[in-house]
Short mmCIF file of C-alpha atoms in Angstrom, two decimals:
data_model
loop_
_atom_site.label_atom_id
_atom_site.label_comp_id
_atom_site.label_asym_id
_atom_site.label_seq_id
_atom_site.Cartn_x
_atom_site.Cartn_y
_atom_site.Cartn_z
CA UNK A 99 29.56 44.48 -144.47
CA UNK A 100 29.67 40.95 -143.31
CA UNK A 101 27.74 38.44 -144.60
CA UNK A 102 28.75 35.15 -142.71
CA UNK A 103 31.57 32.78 -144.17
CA UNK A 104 32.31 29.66 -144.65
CA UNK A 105 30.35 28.29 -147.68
CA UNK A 106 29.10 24.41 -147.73
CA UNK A 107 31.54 23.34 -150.08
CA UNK A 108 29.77 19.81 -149.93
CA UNK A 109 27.63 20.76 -152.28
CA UNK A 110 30.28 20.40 -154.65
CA UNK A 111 31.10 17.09 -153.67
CA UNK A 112 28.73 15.34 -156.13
CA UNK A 113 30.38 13.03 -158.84
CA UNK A 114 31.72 14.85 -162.29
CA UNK A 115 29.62 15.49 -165.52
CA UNK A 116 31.56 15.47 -168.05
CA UNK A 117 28.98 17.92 -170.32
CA UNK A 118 29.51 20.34 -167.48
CA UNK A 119 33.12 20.55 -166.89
CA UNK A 120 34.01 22.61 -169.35
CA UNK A 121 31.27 25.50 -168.90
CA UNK A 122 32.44 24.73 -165.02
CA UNK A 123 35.88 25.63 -165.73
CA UNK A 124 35.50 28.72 -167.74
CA UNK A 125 33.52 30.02 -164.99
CA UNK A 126 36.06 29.21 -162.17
CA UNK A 127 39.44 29.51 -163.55
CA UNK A 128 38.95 32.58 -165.17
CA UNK A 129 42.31 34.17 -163.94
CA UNK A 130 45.00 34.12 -166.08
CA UNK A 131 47.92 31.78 -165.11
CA UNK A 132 51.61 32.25 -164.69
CA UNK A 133 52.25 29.25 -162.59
CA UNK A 134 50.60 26.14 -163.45
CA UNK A 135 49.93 24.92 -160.02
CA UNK A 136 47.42 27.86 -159.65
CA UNK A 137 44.91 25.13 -161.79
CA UNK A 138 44.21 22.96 -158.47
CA UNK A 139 41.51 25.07 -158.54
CA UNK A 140 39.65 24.17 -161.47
CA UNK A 141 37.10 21.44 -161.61
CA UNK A 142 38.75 19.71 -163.78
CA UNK A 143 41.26 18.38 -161.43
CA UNK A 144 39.15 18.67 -158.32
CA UNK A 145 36.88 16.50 -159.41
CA UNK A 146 34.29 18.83 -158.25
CA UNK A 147 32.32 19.83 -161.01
CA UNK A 148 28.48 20.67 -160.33
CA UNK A 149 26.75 23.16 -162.45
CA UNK A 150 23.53 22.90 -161.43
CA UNK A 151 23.95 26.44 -160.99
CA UNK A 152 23.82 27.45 -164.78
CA UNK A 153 20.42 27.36 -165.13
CA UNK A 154 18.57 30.35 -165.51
CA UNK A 155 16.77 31.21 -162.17
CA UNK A 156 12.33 31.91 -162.51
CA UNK A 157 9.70 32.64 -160.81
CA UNK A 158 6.52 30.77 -161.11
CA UNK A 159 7.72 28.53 -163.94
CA UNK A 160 8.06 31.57 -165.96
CA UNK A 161 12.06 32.42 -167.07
CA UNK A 162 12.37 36.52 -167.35
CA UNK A 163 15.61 38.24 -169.12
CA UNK A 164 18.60 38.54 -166.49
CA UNK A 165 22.08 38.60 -166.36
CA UNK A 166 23.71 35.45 -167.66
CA UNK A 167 24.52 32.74 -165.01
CA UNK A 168 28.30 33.44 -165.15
CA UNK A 169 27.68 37.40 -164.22
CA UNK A 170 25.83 36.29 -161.32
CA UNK A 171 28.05 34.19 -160.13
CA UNK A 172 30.57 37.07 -160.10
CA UNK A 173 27.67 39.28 -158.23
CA UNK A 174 27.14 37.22 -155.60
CA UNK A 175 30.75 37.26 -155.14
CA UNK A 176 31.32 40.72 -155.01
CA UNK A 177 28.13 40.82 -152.45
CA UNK A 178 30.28 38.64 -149.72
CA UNK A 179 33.04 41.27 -149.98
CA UNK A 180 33.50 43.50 -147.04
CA UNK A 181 32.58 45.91 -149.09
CA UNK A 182 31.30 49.57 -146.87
CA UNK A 183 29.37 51.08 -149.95
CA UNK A 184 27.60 49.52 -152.92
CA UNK A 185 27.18 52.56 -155.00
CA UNK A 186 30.34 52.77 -156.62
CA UNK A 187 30.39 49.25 -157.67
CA UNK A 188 26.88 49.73 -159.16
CA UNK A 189 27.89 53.12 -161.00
CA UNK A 190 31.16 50.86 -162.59
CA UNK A 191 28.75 47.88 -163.56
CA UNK A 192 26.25 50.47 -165.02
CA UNK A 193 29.17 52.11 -167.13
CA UNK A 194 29.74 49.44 -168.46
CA UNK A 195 32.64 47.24 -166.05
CA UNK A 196 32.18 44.17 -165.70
CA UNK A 197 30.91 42.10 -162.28
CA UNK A 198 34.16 40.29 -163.06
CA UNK A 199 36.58 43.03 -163.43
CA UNK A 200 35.77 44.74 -160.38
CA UNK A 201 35.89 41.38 -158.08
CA UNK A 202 39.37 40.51 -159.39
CA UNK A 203 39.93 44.52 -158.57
CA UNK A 204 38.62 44.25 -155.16
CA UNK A 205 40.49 41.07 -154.30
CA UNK A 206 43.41 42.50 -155.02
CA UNK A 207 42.57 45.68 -153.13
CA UNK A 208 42.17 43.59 -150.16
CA UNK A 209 45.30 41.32 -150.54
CA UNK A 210 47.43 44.74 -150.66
CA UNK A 211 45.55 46.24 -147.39
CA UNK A 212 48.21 45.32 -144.31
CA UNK A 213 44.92 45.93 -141.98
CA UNK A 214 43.89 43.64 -140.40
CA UNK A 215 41.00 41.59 -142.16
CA UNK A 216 40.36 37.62 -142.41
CA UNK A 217 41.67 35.67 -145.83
CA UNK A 218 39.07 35.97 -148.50
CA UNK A 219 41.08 33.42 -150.76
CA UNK A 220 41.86 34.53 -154.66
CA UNK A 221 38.98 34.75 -157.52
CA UNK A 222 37.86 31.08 -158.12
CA UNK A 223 37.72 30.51 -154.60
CA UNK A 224 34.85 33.52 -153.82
CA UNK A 225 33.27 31.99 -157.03
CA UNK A 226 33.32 28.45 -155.80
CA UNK A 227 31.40 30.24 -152.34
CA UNK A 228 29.09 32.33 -154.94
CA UNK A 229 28.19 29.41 -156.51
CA UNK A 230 27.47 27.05 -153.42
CA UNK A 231 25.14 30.00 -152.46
CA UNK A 232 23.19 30.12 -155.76
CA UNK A 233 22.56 26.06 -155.02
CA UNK A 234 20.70 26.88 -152.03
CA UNK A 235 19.09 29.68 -153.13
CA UNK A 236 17.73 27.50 -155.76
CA UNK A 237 16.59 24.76 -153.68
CA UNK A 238 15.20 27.06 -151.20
CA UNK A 239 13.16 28.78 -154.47
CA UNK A 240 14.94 32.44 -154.36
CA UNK A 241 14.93 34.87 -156.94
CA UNK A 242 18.45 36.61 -157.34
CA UNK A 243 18.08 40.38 -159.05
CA UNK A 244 21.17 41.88 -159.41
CA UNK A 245 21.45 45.83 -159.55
CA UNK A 246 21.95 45.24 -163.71
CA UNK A 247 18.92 43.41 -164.40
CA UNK A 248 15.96 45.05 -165.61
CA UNK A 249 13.82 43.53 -162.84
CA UNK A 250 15.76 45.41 -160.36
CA UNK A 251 13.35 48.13 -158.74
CA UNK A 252 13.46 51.45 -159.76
CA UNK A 253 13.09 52.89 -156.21
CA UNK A 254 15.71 50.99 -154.49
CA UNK A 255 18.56 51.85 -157.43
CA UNK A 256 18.22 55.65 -156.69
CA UNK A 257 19.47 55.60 -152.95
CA UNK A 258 22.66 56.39 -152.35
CA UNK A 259 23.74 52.94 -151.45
CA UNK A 260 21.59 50.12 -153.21
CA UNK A 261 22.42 46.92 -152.85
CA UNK A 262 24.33 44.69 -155.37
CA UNK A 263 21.98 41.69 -155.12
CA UNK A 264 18.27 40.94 -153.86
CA UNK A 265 17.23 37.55 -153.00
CA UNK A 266 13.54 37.57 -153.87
CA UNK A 267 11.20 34.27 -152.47
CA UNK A 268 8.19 35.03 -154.30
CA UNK A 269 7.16 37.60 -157.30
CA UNK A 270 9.78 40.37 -157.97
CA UNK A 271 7.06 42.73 -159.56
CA UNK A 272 6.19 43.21 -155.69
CA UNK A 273 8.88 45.48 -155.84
CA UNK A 274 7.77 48.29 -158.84
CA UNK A 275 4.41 49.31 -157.72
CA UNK A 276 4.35 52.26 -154.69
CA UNK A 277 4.75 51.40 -152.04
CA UNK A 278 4.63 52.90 -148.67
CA UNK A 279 6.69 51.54 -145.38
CA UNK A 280 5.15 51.49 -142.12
CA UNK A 281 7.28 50.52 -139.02
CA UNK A 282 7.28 51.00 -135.39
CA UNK A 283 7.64 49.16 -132.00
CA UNK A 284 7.87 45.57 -131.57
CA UNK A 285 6.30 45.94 -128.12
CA UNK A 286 3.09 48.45 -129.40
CA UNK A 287 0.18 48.43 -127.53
CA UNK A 288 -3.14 46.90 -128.78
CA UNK A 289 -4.43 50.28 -130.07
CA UNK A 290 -0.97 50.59 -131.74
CA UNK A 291 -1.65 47.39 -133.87
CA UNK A 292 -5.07 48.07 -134.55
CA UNK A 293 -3.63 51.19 -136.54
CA UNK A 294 -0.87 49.69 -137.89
CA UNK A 295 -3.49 47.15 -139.10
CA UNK A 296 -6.20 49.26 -140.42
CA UNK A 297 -3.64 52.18 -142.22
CA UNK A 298 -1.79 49.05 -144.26
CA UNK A 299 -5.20 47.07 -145.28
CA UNK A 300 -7.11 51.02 -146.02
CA UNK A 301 -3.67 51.81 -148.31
CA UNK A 302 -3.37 48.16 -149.80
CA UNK A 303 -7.19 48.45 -151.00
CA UNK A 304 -6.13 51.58 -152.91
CA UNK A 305 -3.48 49.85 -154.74
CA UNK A 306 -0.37 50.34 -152.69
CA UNK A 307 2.57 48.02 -152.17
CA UNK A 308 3.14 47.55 -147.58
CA UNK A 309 6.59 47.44 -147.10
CA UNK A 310 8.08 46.24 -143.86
CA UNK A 311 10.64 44.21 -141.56
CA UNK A 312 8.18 40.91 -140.59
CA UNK A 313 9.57 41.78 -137.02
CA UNK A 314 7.64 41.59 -133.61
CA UNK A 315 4.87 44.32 -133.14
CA UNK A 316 3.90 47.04 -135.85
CA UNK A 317 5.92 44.97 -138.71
CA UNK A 318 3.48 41.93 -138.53
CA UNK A 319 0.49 43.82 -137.77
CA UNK A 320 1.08 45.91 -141.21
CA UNK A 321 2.02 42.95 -142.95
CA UNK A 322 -1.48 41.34 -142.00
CA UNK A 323 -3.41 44.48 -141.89
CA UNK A 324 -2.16 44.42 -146.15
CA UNK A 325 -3.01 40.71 -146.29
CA UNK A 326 -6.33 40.88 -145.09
CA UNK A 327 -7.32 43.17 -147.57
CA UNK A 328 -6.00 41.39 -150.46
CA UNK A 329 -3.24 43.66 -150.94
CA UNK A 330 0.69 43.33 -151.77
CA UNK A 331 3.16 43.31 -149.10
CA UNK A 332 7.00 43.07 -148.77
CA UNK A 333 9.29 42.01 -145.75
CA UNK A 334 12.73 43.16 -146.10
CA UNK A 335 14.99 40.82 -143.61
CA UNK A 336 18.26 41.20 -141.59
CA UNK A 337 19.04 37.34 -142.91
CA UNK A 338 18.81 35.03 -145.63
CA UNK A 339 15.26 35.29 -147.57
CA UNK A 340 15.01 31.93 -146.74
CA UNK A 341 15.89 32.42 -142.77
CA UNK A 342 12.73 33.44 -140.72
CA UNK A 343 13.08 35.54 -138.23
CA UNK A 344 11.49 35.56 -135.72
CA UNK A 345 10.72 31.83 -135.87
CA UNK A 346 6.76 32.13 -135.31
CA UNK A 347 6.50 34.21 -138.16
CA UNK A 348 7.12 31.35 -140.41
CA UNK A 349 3.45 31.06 -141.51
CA UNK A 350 3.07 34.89 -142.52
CA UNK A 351 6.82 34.84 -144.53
CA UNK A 352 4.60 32.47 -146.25
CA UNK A 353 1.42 34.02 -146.59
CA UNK A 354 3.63 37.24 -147.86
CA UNK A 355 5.68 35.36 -150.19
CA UNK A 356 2.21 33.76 -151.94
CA UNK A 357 0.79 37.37 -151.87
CA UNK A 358 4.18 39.30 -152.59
CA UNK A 359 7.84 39.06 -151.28
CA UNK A 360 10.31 37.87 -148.94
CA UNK A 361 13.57 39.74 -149.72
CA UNK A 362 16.51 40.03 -148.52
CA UNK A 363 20.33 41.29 -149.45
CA UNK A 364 22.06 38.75 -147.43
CA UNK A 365 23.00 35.55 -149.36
CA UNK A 366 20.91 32.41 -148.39
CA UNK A 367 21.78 30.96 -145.13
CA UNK A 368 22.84 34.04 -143.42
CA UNK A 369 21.73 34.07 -139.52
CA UNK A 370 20.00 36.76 -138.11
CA UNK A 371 22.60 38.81 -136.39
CA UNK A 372 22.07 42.21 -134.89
CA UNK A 373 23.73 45.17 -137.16
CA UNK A 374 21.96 43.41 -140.19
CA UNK A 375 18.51 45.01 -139.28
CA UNK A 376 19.98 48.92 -139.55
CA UNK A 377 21.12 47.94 -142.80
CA UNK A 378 17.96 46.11 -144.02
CA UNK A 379 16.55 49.62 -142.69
CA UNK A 380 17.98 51.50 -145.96
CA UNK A 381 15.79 48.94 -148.29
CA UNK A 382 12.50 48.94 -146.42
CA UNK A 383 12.50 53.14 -147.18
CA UNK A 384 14.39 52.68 -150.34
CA UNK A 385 11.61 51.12 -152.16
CA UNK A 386 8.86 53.36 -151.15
CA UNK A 387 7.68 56.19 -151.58
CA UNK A 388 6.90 57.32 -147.67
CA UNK A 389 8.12 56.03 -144.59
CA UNK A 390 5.45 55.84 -141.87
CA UNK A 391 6.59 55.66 -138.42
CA UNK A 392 3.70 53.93 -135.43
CA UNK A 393 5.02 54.35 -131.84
CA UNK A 394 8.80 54.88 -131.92
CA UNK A 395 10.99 55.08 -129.05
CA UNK A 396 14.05 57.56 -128.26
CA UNK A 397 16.54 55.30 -129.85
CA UNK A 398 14.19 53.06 -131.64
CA UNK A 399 15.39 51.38 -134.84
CA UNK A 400 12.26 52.83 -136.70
CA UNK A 401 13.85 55.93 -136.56
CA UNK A 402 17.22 55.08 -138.70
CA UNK A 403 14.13 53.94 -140.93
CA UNK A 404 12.81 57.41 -140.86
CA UNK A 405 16.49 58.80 -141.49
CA UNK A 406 16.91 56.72 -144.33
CA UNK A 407 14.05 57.82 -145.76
CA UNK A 408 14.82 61.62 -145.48
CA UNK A 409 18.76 60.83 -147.15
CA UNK A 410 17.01 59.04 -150.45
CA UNK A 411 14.42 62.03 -150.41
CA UNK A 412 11.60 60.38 -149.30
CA UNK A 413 8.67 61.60 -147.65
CA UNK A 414 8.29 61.02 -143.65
CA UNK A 415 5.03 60.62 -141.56
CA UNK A 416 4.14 59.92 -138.05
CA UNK A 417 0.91 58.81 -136.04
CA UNK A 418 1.19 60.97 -132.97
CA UNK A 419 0.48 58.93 -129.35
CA UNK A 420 0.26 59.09 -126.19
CA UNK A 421 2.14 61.52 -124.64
CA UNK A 422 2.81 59.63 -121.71
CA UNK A 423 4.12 56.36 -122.86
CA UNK A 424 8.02 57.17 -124.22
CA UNK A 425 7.34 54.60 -126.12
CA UNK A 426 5.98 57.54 -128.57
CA UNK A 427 8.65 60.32 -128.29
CA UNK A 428 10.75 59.21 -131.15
CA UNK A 429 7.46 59.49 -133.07
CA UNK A 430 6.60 63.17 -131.61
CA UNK A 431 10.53 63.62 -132.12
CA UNK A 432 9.66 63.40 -136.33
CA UNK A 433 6.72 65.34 -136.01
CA UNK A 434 8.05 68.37 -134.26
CA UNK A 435 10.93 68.26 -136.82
CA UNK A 436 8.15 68.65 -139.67
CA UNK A 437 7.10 65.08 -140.39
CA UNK A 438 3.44 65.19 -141.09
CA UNK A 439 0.41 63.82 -138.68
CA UNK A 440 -1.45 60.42 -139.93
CA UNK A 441 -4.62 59.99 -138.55
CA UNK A 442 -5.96 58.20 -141.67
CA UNK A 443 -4.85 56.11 -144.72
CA UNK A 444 -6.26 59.42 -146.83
CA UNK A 445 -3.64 61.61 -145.39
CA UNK A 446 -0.55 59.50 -146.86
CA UNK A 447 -2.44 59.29 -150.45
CA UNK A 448 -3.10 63.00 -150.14
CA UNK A 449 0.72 63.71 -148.96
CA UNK A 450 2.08 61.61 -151.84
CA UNK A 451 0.13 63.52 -154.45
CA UNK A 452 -2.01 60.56 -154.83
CA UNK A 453 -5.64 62.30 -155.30
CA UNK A 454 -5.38 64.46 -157.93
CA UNK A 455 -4.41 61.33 -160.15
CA UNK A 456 -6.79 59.45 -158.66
CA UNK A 457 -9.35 62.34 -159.93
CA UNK A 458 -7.75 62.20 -163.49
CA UNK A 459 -8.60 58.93 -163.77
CA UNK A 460 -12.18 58.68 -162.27
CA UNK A 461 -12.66 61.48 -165.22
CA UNK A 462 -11.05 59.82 -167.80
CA UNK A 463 -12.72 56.58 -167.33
CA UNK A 464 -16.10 58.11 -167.52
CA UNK A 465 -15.15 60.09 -170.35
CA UNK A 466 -13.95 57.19 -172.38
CA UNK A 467 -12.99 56.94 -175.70
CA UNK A 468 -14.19 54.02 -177.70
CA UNK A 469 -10.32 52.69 -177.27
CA UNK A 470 -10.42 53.11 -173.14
CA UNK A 471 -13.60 51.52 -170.85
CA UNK A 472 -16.70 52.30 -173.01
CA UNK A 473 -19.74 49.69 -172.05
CA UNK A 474 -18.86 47.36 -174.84
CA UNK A 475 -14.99 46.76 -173.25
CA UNK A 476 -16.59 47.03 -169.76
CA UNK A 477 -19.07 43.76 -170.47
CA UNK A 478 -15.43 41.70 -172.07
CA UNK A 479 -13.27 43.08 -168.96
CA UNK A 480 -12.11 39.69 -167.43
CA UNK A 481 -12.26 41.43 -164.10
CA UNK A 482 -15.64 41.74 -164.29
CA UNK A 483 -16.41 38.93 -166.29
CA UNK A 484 -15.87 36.45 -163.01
CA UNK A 485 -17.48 38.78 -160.59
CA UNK A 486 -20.80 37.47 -161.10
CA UNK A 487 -23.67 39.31 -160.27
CA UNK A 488 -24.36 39.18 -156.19
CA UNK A 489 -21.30 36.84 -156.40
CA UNK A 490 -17.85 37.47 -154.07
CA UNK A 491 -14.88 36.56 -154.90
CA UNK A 492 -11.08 37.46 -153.23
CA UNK A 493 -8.28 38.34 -154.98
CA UNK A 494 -7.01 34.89 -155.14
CA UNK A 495 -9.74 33.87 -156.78
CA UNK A 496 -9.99 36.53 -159.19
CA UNK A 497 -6.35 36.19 -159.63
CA UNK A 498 -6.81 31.89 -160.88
CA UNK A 499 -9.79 32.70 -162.44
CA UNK A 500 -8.20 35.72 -165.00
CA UNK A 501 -4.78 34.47 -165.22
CA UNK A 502 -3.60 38.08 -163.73
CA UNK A 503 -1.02 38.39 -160.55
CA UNK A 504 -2.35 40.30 -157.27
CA UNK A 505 0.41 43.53 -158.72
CA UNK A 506 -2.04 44.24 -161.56
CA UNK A 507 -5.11 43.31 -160.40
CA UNK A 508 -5.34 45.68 -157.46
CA UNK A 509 -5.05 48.96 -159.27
CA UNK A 510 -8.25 47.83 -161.43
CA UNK A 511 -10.33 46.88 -158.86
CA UNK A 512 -9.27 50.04 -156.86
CA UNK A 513 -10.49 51.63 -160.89
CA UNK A 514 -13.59 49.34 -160.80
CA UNK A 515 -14.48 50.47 -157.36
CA UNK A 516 -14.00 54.27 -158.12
CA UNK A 517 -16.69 54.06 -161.10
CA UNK A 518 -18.94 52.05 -159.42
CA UNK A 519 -18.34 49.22 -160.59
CA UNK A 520 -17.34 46.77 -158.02
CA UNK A 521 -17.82 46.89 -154.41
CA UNK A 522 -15.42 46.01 -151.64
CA UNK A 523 -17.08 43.92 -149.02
CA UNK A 524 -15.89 42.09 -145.42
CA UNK A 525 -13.08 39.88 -145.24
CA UNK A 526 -11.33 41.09 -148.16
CA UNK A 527 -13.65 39.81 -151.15
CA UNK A 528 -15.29 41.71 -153.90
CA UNK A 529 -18.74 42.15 -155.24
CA UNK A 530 -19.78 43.26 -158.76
CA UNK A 531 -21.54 46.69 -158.45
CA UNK A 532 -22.71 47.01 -162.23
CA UNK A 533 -26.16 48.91 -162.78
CA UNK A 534 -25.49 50.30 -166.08
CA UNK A 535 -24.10 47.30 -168.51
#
């Protein structure tokens, strides 16, 4: 995979500090030497030292357990390798190989290959390039998860080929809770986008993560559809996290990011170039749960979407259209092959097995023990506490006012709502429903 070369080494450029040079150097010149001109490379007599880099990466102020800075800087190497297929590299770091290992291994693969590829330069080269990337993901405020750290999603390490690193610009719990993808045609027709719109805001305001690709058409109209209910969303890019394409959707990257995430496996600063979005396609059904597929053409990318999906075992769905615009056939295609018919948001919770633990926990929560939601808990619930009577609130403001993110507050209103609790009312706010405490 190509990921765009030629790093900014002028970030490197800045004037030595001496308290850094050393942690610089073990982090650089790392190979062992047999010739001593092979130290031109080392900050120390480059004069190049910046490690800026070596602090710990957060989100919202709030520094979570990761790999150290050193393994990521070997990562993020590894991820500008031409590198076909992930999975084996993941399966060695999981068993215990280190980042570093394998990108000395890989190097080496490539300097023996007589094929015909471009120079990738030795070891402390690639990490001088990893690191220069890590700078601008900082200053751009990215995220980096690498497929060891314990933030990585779930979903998205079980495909057969997850990638090394995510580039997250906003909250990387976005990625655990279930999610469901919903893509289509950039071109769809009004009715199209009203669909897309109302399936991603009815399955947001039941909890559910809406993942998709921010592009033209069904993308963006899921994306708002999730927003204006107050919901979690995810746009999975074919560039850097913090390149937005296309350009005029630079106000709803943001809106997403505030809400949920911008991700991305390309390293920050990557263009938008065209095989990127079939390989973005893999993560955008990799972390859900169901792929659902709005107005697809013949050859459609939505459909490699759809494939993806059905290779990491993932369930498939279709809205059926008209049958005279091909802009539908790839759609029809999936459904005569077995994928099953959306008409509403209740036949994707039903299809992922969603009701019957829905039902469990309507009947556990009005059976509950003094431990669980009995009225006494119920009139301390912090939820509840700043839904005033006949007052609305949205979820940002429930979110300042209890100190919880969107992720966790969604599945308790959702519980709330199901016992009667609190009432979902226009434009996305909430109303406290409460007639018996």
């Amino acid at each position: 995979m190509c990921h765009g070369w030629g790093a900014d080494f002028g970030l490197f450029r800045s004037p030595s500090i001496a308290a850094c040079r050393k942690a610089f150097t073990n982090a650089v010149d790392t190979v062992p030497r047999r010739r001593p001109e092979r130290t031109r490379y080392t900050p120390a007599r480059s004069g190049r030292a910046h490690a800026r880099w070596l602090r710990p990466l957060s989100i919202g102020g709030q520094p979570r357990r990761r790999v150290a800075p050193m393994s990521l800087v070997d990562f993020v190497a590894l991820s500008l390798l031409p590198i076909r297929r992930w999975r084996p590299v993941a399966e060695e770091i999981r068993a215990g190989r280190s980042p570093r290992q394998i990108l000395d291994l890989q190097l080496a693969t490539l300097a023996a290959d007589p094929g015909p590829r471009p120079r990738r330069g030795n070891a402390a080269s690639m990490r001088l390039q990893a690191a220069a990337r890590i700078e601008r993901a900082q200053e751009a405020g990215l995220e980096a998860i690498t497929c060891a750290d314990a933030a990585y999603p779930a979903a998205l390490a079980a495909i057969i080929d997850p990638p090394l690193v995510l580039w997250v610009r906003g909250a990387p719990a976005a990625l655990d809770g279930p999610g469901v993808a919903i893509v289509g045609s950039r071109a769809g027709s009004p009715y199209v986008l009203a669909v897309a719109d109302r399936l991603a805001a009815d399955l947001a305001a039941r909890g559910l993560t809406i993942v998709s690709g921010l592009a033209r058409g069904i993308d963006s109209a899921a994306h708002r559809g999730a927003l204006s209910a107050g919901g979690v969303t995810v746009a999975v890019l074919g560039c850097g996290a913090d390149v937005v394409y296309p350009p005029e959707h630079g106000p709803l990257a943001g809106q997403i990011a505030a809400r949920g995430a911008v991700i991305s496996e390309l390293v920050p600063g990557t263009p938008p170039q065209s095989w990127f979005f079939p390989l973005r396609n893999r993560i955008i059904s990799g972390l859900c749960r169901a792929t659902v597929v709005i107005e697809a053409g013949e050859k459609s990318g939505s459909l490699i979407t759809a494939r993806c999906a059905l290779d990491q075992g993932r369930d498939v769905l279709a809205v059926p259209g008209n049958i005279l615009n091909g802009r539908n056939r790839g759609g029809h295609a999936l459904l005569r092959d077995g994928a099953k018919i959306v008409e509403t948001a209740d036949d994707i919770v039903e299809e992922l097995g969603l009701t019957d633990a829905v039902v469990a926990r309507r009947s556990n929560n009005e059976a509950a023990a003094p431990g669980g939601d009995s009225p006494a808990r119920l009139r301390t619930d912090p939820v509840l506490g700043v839904l005033g009577a006949g007052e609305s609130c949205n979820l940002d403001e429930i979110s300042v006012r209890t100190g919880l993110p969107a992720a966790r507050l969604l599945p308790r209103l959702f519980e709330l709502e199901l016992r009667g609790l609190v009432k979902r009312v226009g434009g996305g706010q909430f109303v406290r429903f409460d007639r018996s405490c």
